[in-house]
mmCIF file of C-alpha atoms in Angstrom:
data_model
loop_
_atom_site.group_PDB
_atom_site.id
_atom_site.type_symbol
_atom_site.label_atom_id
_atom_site.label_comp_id
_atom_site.label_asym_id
_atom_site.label_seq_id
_atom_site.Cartn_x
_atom_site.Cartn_y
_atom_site.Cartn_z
ATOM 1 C CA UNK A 1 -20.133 -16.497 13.195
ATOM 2 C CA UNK A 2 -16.690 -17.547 13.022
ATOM 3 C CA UNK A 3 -13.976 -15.298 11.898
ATOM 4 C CA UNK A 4 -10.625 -15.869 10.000
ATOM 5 C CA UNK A 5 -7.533 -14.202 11.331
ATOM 6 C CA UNK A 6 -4.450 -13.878 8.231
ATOM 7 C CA UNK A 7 -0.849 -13.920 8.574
ATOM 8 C CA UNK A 8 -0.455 -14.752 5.261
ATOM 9 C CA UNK A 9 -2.336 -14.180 1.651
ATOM 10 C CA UNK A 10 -0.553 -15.007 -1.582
ATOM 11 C CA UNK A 11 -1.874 -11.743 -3.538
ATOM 12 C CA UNK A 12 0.477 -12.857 -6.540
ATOM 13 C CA UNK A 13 -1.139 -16.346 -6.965
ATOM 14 C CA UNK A 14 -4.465 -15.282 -5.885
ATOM 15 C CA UNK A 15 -4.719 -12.768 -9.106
ATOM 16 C CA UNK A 16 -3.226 -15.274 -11.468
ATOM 17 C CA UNK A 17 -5.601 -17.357 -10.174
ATOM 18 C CA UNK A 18 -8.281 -15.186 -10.873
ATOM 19 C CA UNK A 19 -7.577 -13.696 -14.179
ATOM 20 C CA UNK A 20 -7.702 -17.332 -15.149
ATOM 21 C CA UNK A 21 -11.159 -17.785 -13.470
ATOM 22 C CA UNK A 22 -12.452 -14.451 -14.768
ATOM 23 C CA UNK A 23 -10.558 -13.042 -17.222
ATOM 24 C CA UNK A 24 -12.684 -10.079 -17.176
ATOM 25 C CA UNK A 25 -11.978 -9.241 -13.524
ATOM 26 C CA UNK A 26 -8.819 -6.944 -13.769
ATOM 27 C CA UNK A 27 -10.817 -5.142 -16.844
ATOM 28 C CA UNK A 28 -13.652 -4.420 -14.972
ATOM 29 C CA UNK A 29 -11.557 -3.381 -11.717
ATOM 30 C CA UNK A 30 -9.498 -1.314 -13.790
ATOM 31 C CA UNK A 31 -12.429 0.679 -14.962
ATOM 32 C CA UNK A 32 -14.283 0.453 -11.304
ATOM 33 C CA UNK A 33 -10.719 2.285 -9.810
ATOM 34 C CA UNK A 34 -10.973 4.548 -12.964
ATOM 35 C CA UNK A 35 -14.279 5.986 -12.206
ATOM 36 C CA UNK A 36 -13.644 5.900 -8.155
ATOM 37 C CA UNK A 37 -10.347 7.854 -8.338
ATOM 38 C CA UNK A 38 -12.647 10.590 -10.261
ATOM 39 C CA UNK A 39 -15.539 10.819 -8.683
ATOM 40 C CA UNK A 40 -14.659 9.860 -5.159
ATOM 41 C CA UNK A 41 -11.078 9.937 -5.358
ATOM 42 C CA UNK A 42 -10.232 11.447 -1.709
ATOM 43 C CA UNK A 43 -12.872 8.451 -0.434
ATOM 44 C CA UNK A 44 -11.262 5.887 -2.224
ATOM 45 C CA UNK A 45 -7.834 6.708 -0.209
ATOM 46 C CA UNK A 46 -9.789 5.689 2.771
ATOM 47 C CA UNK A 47 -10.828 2.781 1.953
ATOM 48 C CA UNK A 48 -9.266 -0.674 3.787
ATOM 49 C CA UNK A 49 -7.033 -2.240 0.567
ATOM 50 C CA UNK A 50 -8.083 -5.495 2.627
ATOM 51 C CA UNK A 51 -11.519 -5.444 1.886
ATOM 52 C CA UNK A 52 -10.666 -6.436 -1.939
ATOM 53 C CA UNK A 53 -7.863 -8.707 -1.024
ATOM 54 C CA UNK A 54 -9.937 -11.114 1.030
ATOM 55 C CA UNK A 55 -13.213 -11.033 -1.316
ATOM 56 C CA UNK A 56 -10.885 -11.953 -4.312
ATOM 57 C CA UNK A 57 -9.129 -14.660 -1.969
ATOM 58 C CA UNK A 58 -12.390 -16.143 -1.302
ATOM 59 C CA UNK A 59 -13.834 -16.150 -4.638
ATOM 60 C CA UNK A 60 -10.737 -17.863 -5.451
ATOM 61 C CA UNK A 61 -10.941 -20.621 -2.793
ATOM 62 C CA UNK A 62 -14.366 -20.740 -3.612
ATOM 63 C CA UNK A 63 -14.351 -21.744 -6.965
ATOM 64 C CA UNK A 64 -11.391 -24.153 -6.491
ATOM 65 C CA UNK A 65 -13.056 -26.070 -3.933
ATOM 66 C CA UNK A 66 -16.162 -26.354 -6.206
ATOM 67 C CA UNK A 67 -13.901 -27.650 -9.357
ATOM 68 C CA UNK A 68 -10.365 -27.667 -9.006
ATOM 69 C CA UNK A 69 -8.526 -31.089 -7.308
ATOM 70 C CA UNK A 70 -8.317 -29.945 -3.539
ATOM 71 C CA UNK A 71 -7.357 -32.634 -1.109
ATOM 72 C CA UNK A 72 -6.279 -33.189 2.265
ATOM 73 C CA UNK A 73 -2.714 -33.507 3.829
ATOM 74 C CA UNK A 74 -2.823 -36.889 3.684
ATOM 75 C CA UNK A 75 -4.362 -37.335 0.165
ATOM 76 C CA UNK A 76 -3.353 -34.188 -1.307
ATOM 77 C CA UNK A 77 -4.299 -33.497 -4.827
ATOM 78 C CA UNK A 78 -3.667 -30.746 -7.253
ATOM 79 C CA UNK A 79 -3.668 -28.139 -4.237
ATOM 80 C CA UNK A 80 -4.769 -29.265 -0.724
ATOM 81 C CA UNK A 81 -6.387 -28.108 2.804
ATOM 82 C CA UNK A 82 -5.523 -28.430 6.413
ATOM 83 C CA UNK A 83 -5.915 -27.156 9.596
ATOM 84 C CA UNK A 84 -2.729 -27.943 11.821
ATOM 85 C CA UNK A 85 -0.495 -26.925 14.721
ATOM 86 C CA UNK A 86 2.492 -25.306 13.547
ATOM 87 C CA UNK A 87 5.522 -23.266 14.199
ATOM 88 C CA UNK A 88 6.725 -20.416 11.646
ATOM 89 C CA UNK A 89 9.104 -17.993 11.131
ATOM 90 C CA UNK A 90 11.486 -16.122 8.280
ATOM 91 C CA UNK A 91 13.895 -18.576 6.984
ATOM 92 C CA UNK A 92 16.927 -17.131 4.684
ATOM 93 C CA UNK A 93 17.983 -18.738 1.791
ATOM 94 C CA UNK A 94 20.824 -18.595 -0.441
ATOM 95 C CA UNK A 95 20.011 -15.896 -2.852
ATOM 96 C CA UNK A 96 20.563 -13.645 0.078
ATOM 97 C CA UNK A 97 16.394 -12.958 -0.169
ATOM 98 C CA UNK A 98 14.311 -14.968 2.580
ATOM 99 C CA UNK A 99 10.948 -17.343 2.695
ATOM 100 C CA UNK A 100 8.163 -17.380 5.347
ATOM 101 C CA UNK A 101 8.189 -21.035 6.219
ATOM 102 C CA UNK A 102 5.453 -23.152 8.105
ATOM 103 C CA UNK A 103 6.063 -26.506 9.295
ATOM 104 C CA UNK A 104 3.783 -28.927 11.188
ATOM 105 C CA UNK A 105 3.039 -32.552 10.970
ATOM 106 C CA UNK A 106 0.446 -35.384 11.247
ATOM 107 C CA UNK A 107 0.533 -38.769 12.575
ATOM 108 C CA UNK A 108 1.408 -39.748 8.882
ATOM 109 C CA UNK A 109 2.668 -36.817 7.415
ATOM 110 C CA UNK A 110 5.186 -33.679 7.640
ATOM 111 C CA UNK A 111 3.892 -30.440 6.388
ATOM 112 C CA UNK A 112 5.986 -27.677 5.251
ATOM 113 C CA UNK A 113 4.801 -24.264 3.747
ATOM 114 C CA UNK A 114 7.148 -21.916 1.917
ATOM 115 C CA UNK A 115 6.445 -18.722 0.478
ATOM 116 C CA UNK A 116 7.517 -14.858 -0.137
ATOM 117 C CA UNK A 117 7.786 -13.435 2.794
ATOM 118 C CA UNK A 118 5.968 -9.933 1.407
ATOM 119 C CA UNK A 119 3.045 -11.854 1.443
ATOM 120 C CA UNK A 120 2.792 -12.518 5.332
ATOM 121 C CA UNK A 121 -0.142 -9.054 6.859
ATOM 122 C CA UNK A 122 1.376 -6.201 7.807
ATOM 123 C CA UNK A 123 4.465 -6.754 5.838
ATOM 124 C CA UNK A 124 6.545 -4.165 4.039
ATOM 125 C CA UNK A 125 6.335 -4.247 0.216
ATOM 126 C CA UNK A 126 9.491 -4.989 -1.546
ATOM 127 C CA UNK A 127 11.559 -2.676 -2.853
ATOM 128 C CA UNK A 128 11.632 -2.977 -6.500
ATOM 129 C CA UNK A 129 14.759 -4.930 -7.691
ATOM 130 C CA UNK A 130 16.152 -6.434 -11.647
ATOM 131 C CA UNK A 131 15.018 -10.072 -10.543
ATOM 132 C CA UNK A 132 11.624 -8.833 -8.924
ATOM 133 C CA UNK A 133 9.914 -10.847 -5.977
ATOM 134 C CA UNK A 134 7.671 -13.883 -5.202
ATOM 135 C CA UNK A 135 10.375 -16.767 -6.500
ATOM 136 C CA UNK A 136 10.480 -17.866 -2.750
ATOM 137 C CA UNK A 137 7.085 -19.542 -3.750
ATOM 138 C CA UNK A 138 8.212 -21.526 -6.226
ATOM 139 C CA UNK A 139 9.402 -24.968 -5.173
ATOM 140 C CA UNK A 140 13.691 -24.490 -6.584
ATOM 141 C CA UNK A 141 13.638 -21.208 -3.967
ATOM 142 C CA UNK A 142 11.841 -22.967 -1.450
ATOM 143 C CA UNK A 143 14.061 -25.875 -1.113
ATOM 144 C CA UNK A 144 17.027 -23.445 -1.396
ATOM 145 C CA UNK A 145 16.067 -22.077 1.345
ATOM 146 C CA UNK A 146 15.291 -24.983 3.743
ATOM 147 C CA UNK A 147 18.985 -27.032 2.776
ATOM 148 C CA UNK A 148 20.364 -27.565 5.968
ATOM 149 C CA UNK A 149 24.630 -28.898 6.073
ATOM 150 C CA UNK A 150 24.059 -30.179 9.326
ATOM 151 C CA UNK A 151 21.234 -32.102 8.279
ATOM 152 C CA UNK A 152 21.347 -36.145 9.072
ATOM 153 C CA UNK A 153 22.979 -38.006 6.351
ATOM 154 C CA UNK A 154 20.152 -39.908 4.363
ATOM 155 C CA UNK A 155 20.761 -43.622 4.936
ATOM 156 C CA UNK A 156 21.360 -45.727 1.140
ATOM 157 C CA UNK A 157 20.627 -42.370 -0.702
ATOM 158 C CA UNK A 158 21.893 -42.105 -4.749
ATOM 159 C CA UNK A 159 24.702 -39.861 -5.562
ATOM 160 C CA UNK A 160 23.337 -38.330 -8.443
ATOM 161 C CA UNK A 161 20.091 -38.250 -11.218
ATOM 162 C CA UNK A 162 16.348 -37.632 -10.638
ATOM 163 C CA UNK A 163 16.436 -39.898 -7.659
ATOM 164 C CA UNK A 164 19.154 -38.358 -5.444
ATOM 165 C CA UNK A 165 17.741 -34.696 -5.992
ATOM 166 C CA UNK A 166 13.770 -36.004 -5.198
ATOM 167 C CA UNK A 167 15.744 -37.651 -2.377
ATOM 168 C CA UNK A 168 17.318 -34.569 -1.190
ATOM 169 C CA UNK A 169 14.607 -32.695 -1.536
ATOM 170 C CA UNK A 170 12.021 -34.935 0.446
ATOM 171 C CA UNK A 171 14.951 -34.449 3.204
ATOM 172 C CA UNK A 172 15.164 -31.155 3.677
ATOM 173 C CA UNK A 173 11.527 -30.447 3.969
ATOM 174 C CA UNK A 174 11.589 -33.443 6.659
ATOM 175 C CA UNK A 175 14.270 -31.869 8.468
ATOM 176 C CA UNK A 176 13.195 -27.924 8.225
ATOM 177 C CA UNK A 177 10.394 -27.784 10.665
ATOM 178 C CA UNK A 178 12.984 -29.351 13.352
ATOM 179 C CA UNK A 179 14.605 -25.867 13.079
ATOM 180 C CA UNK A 180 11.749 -23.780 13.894
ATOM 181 C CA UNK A 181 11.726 -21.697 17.330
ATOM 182 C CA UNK A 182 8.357 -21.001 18.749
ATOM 183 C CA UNK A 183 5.635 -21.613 20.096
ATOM 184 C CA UNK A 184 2.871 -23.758 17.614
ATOM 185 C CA UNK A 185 -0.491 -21.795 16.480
ATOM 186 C CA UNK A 186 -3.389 -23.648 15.113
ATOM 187 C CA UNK A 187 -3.729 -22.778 11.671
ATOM 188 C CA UNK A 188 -6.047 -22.878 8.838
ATOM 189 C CA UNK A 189 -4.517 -23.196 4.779
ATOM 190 C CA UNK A 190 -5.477 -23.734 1.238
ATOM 191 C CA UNK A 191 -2.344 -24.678 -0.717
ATOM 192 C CA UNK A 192 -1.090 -25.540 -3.760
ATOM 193 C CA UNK A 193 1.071 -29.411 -3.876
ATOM 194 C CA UNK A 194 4.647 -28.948 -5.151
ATOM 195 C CA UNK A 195 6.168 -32.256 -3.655
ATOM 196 C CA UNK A 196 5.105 -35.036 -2.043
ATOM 197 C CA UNK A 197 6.566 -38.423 -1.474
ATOM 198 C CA UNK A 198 8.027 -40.817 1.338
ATOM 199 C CA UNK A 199 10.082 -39.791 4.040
ATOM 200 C CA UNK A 200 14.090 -40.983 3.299
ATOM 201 C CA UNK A 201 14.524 -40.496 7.115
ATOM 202 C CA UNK A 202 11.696 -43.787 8.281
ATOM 203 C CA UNK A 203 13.084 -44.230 11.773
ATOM 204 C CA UNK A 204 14.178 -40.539 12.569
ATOM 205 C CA UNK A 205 11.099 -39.758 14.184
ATOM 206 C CA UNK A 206 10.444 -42.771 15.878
ATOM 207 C CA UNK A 207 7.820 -43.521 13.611
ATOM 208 C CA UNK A 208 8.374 -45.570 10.157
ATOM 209 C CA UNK A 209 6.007 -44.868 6.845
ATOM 210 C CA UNK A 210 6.116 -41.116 7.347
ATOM 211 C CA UNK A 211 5.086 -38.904 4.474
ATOM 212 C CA UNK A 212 6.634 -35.465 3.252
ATOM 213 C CA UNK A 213 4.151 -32.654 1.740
ATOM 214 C CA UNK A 214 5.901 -29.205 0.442
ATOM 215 C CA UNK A 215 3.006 -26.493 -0.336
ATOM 216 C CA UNK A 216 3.007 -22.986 -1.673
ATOM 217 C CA UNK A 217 -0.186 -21.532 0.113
ATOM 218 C CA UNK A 218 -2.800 -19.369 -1.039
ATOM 219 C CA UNK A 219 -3.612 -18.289 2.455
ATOM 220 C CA UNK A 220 -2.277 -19.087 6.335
ATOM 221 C CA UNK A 221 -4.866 -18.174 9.057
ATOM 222 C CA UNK A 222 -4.978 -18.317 12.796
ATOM 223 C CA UNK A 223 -8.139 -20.181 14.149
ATOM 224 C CA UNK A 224 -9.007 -20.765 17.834
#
């Protein structure tokens, strides 16, 4: 039997997921917590919160697998799975609030992962603030957060429009996982595609035709 070990669950996309899946669920776990906090209330405050977070991950991962567009890193689709080496850590951004970042790469194709931070196990919940939490997953936070000034110059890249931004943005996911300390860690993920498109840096790596893929992930997992 092979077991998965989490560093990182997206609870926050996981139940929008779901209410979209089942939009019964929250009703009926409403009214399950309702009639546990009275009749086995002191129990219920024993209980491993986990327990529920992983069966409604997996019901969620489920069901996209059976009919949502999941691909692979190197033919991604609407969301898309892999199982990589790769180096993490806490990146800050410039919102003064921070991202959980994992970068890896391919023969073909350089991975990046961004997300809140709140969502890695064993994390501290947020303290409540105006703006709230969980922007780091979307993709304007994530690339905040991964702009480097001492990047490499892109060669022939526009100075302004749709093009120079896509161009910038393909950039600094190419250059963030260079900045990660660490050792790597194989991991398992299920994400969901929020950029994708060729590499503006062809020769940096010593390697021409490389791809960039930016992901928001449902999950991160260790695996042997």
């Amino acid at each position: 039997m092979s077991f998965r070990y989490y560093l990182y669950v997206s609870d926050a996309k996981v139940d929008m997921l779901l209410s979209q899946i089942d939009p019964g669920y929250q009703r009926r776990r409403a009214a399950e917590f309702s009639v546990n906090l009275t009749v086995v209330g002191v129990k219920r405050s024993t209980e491993n919160p986990g327990t529920d977070r992983v069966a409604r991950l997996e019901r969620v991962a489920r069901y996209l697998d059976e009919h949502a567009d999941v691909g692979s890193v190197e033919e991604p689709g609407q969301f898309f799975r892999g199982l990589l080496p790769m180096r993490w850590g806490i990146v800050p951004t410039t919102d003064e609030q921070s991202l959980v970042y994992f970068g890896g790469r391919t023969e073909d194709t350089i991975v990046g992962l961004g997300g809140s931070p709140f969502h890695v196990i064993g994390a501290a919940p947020p303290e409540p603030t105006p703006r709230g939490f969980g922007g780091s997953s979307t993709m304007p936070a994530l690339l905040a957060g991964l702009v480097d000034d001492g990047a490499e110059p892109v060669p022939g890249a526009p100075d302004d429009g749709d093009d120079a931004a896509e161009v910038a943005a393909l950039a600094s996911v190419h250059q963030a996982g260079t900045r990660l300390r660490g050792p790597t860690q194989n991991v398992e993920f299920l994400a969901k595609r929020l950029l994708s498109g060729p590499s503006p840096y062809p020769e940096l790596d010593g390697r021409p035709g490389m791809t960039v893929l930016l992901g928001s992930p449902l999950y991160v997992a260790l695996v042997d």
